[in-house]
Coordinates of C-alpha atoms and ligand atoms in Angstrom, one line a residue:
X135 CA 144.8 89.8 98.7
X136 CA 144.5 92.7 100.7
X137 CA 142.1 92.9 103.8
X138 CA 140.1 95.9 105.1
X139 CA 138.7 96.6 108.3
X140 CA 136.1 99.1 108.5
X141 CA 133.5 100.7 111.7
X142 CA 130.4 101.3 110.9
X143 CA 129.3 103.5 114.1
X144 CA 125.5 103.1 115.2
X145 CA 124.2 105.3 117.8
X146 CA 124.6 102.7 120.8
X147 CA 127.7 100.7 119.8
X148 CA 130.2 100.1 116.4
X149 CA 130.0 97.0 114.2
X150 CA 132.9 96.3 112.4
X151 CA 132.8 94.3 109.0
X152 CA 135.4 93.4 106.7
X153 CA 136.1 94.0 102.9
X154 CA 138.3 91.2 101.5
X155 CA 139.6 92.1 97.9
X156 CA 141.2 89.3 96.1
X157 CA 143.7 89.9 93.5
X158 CA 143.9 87.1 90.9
X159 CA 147.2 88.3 88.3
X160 CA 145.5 91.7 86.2
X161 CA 143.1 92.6 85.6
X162 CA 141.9 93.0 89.2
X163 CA 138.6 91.9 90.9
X164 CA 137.2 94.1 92.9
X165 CA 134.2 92.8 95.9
X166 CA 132.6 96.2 95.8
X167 CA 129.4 97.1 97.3
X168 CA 127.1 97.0 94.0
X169 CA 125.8 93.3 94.4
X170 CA 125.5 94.4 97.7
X171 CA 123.3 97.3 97.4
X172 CA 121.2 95.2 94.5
X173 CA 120.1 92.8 97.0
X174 CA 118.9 95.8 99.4
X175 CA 117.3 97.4 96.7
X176 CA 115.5 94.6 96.1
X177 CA 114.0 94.8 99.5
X178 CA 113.3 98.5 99.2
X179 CA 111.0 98.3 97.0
X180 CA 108.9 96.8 99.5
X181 CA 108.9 99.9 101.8
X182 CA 106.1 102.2 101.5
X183 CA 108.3 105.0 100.9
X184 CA 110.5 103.7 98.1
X185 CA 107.5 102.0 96.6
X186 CA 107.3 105.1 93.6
X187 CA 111.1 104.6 92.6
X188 CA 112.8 103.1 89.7
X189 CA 115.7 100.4 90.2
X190 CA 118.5 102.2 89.5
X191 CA 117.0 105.0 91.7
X192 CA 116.6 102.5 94.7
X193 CA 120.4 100.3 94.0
X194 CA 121.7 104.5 94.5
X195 CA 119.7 104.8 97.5
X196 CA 120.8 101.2 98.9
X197 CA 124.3 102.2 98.1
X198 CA 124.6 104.5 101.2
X199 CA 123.0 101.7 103.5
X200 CA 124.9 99.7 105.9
X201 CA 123.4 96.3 107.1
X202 CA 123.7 95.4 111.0
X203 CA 122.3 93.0 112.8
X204 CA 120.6 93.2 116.9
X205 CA 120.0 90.1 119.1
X206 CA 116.5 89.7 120.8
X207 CA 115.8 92.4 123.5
X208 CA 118.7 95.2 122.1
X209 CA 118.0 98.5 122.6
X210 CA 118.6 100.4 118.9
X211 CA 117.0 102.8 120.0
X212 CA 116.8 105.0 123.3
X213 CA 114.4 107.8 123.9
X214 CA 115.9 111.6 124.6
X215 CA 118.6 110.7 122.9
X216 CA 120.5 112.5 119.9
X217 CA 119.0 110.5 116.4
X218 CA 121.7 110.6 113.6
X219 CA 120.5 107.3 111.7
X220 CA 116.9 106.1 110.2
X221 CA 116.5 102.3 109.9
X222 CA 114.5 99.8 108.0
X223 CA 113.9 96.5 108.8
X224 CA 114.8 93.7 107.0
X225 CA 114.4 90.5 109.5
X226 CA 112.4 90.6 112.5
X227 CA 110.5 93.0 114.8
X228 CA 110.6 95.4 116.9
X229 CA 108.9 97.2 119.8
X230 CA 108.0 100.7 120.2
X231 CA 108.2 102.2 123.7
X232 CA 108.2 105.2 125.8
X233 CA 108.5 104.9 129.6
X234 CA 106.3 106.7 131.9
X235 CA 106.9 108.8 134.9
X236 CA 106.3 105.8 137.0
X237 CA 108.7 103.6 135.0
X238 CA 106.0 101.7 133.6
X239 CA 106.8 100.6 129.5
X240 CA 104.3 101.7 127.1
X241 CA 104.0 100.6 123.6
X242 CA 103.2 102.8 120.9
X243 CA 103.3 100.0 118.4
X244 CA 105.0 96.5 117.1
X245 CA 107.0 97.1 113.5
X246 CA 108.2 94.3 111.2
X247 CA 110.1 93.7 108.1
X248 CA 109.1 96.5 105.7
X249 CA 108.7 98.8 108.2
X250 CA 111.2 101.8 109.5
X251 CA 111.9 104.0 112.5
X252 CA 114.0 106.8 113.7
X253 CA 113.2 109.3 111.0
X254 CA 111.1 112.0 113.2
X255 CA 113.9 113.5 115.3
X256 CA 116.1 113.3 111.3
X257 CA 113.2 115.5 110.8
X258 CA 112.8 117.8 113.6
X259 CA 116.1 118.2 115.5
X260 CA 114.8 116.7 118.4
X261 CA 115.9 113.9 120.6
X262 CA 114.5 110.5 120.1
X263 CA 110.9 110.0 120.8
X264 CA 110.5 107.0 121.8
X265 CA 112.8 103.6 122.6
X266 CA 112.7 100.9 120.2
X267 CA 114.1 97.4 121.3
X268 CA 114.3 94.4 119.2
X269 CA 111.8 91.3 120.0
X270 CA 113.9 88.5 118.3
X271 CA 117.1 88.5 116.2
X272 CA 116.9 91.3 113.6
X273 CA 118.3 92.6 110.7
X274 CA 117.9 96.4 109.6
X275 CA 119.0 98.5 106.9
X276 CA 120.9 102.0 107.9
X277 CA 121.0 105.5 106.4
X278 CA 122.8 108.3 108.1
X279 CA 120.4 111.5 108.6
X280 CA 122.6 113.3 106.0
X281 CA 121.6 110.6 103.4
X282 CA 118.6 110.5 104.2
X283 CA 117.9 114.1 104.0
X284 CA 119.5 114.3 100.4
X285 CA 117.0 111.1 99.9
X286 CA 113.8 113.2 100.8
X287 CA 115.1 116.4 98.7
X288 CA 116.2 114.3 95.6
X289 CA 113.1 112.4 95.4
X290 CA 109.7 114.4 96.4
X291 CA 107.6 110.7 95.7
X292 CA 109.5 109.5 98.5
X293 CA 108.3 112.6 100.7
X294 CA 105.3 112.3 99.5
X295 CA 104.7 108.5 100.6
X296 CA 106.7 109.4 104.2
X297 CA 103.6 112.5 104.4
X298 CA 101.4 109.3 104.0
X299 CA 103.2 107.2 106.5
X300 CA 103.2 109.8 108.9
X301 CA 99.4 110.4 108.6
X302 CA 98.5 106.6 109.1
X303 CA 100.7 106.4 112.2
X304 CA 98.4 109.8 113.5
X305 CA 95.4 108.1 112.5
X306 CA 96.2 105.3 114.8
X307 CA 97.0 107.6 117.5
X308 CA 93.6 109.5 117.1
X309 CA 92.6 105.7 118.0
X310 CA 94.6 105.1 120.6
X311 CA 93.0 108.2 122.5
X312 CA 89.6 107.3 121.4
X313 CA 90.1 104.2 123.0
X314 CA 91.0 105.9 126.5
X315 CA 88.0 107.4 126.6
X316 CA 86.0 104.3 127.2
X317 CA 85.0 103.2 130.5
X318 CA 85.6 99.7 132.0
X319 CA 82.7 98.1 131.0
X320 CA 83.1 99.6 127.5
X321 CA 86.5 98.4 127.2
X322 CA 85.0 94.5 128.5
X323 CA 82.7 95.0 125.6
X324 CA 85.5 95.9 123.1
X325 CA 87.5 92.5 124.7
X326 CA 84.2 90.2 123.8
X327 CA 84.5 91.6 120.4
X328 CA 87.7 90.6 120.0
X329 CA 86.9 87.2 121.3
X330 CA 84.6 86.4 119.3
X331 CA 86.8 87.7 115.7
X332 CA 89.2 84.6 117.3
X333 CA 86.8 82.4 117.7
X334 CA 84.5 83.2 114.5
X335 CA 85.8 86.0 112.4
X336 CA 87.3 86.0 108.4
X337 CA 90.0 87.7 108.3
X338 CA 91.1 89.6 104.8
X339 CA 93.6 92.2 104.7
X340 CA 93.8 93.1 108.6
X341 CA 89.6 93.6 108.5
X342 CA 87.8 90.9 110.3
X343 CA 84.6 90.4 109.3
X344 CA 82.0 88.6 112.1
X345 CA 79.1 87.5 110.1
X346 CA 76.1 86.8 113.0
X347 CA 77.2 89.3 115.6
X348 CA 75.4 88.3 118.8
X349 CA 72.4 90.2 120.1
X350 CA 73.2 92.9 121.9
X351 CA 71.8 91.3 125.6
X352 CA 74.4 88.4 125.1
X353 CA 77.3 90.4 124.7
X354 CA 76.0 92.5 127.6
X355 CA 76.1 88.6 129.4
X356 CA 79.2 88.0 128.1
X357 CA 81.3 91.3 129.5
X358 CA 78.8 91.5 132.9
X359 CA 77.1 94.8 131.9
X360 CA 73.7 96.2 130.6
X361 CA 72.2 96.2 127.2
X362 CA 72.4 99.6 127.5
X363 CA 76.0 99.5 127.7
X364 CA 76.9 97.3 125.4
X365 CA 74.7 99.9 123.1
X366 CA 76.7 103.0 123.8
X367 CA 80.2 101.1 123.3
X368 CA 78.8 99.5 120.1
X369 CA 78.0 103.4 118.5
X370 CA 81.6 104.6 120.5
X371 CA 83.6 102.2 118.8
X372 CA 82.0 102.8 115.3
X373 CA 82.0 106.2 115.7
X374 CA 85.8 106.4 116.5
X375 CA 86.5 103.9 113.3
X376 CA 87.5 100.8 115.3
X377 CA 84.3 98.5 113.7
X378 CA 81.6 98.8 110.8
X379 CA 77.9 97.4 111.1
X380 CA 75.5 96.8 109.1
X381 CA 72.7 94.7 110.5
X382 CA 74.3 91.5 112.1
X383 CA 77.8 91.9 110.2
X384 CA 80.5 93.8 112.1
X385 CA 83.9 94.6 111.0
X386 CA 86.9 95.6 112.8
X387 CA 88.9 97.6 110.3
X388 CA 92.0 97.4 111.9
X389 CA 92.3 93.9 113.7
X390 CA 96.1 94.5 114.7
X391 CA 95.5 97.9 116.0
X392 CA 92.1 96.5 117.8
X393 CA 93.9 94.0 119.6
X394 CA 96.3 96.3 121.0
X395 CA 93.8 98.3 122.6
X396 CA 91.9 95.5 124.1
X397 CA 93.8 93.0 124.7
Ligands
LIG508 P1 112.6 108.9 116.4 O1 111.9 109.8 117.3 O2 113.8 109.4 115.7 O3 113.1 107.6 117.3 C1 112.0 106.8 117.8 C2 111.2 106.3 116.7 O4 110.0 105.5 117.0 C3 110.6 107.5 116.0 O5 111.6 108.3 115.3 C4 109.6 106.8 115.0 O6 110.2 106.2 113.9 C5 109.1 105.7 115.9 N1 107.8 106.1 116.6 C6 107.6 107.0 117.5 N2 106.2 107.0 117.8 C7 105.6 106.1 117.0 C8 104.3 105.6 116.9 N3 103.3 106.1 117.6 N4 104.1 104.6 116.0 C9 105.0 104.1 115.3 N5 106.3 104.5 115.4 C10 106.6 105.5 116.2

C-alpha cells in the first residue's frame, strides 16, 4: 500500500488530502481521480456555463478540479487581492461583499449551489473585486485560472453562456442603481409591496404574482405617504423592470433581487 500526501494551495490557506493506493498481488488497482471527476461532472452540468457540454467534455473539465471544503463565516475570498482560482459551488452559500470607505459591508449578492465566483479578475488581470465569505459550511469546486482559461478557449459554448452570466449579473446591477434613485417614501412603497407578495403573493419561478393589488390610497396608508406618491413609485419601479401591471395584477419579476433592495 503506498500512501500519498498531496497540497492543494488555495489563495488564503493549503488543504491537504491524501491518495491511498492499495496494492492487492498484480495486476494493480489504482484509486485514481476518474470516479472522482465523474461525480463532479455530474454536478457540472448544472452550472450555467457547462450546461452546452457533452459528458465526456465536462468528466475532462472536472478532471482539473479540486474539491475543498470552508466552515460558516470563511473568507475564500478577499477583495484587492491577487485571483489565481475560479470556484463553483457545490454545498452551501455564500455572500458577496465589498467594504466601504467607512468600513461598512455591502452586499452585492447571495450565491448558492450551482453558482460560481472569482472568474472576473481570471479575466481581467485585476485584483479581486469583491470579498466573498461563506454563510454556512460549504463545499466548492476549484479550477486554477490557467485551466480555466484553456476551458474558455477550448470550448467557445462555455464563453458564450459566461457572456450570458456576465450580462444577467449587469442587469441586476442596472437594478441595483435604479433602486438608489428612489426616495424614502418610494422605497416604503417598494417595502409594502413586498409585504404584501409574503402575505398574498404565488410565487413561480422567482416571479410573484399579487392577484388584487390594493388601491393605490391604501398602499399610500400603508407606507404613510400620498396617493400621489405611491403613483410615481408604482410607474418608477415598472419602468426600471422591478414589477409588471396590468389592471389589479402586479408582478415582481425578480422576487430575490426585490427583496434585497427593500428589505
Ligand atoms: P473576482 O473579482 O475574481 O472575485 C470576487 C468575485 O465576486 C468576482 O470575481 C465575481 O465572481 C463575484 N462578484 C463580484 N461582483 C458581483 C456581483 N455584483 N454579483 C455577483 N457576483 C459578483
Amino acid at each position: 500500500m503506498s500512501v500519498h500526501i498531496n497540497t492543494i494551495p488555495l489563495e488564503n490557506r493549503s488543504v491537504n488530502y491524501i491518495l491511498v493506493i492499495f496494492t492487492v498481488n498484480e495486476p494493480l488497482f489504482y484509486i485514481d481521480n476518474n470516479v472522482e471527476a465523474m461525480d463532479h461532472a455530474d454536478y457540472l452540468k448544472s452550472v450555467s456555463i457547462f450546461s452546452d457540454l457533452k459528458d465526456a467534455e465536462l468528466t475532462s473539465i472536472a478532471k482539473n478540479m479540486s474539491l475543498s471544503s470552508f466552515s460558516k463565516g470563511e473568507f475564500i475570498v478577499m477583495e484587492e487581492t491577487e485571483g489565481k482560482q475560479c470556484f463553483f459551488i457545490t454545498q452551501g452559500s455564500v455572500k458577496i461583499t465589498r467594504s466601504s470607505k467607512e468600513g461598512r459591508e455591502v452586499i452585492l449578492a447571495i450565491i448558492t449551489v450551482g453558482d460560481f465566483f472569482g472568474e472576473m479578475s481570471l479575466l481581467d488581470g485585476e485584483t479581486r473585486s469583491a470579498n466573498v465569505m461563506t454563510l454556512e459550511e460549504t463545499k466548492v469546486l476549484v479550477l486554477n485560472r490557467d485551466d480555466f482559461m484553456a476551458t474558455l478557449e477550448q470550448y467557445p459554448r462555455v464563453s458564450i453562456q459566461l457572456l450570458k452570466e456576465l450580462t444577467i449579473r449587469l442587469r441586476k446591477s442596472d437594478l441595483q442603481i435604479a433602486s438608489l434613485t428612489l426616495s424614502d417614501a418610494e422605497k416604503r412603497v417598494g417595502l409594502c409591496i413586498l409585504r404584501l407578495a409574503d402575505e398574498q403573493g404565488t410565487i413561480k419561478r422567482g416571479h410573484v404574482k399579487i392577484r388584487k393589488f390594493p388601491y393605490q390610497h391604501d398602499i399610500a396608508n400603508m407606507a404613510g405617504t400620498s396617493r400621489e406618491t405611491v403613483s410615481r413609485a408604482l410607474v418608477l419601479l415598472e419602468q426600471s423592470g422591478f414589477i409588471q401591471r396590468e389592471g389589479r395584477k402586479l408582478t415582481i419579476i425578480d422576487y430575490l433581487q426585490f427583496q434585497r433592495e427593500f428589505d
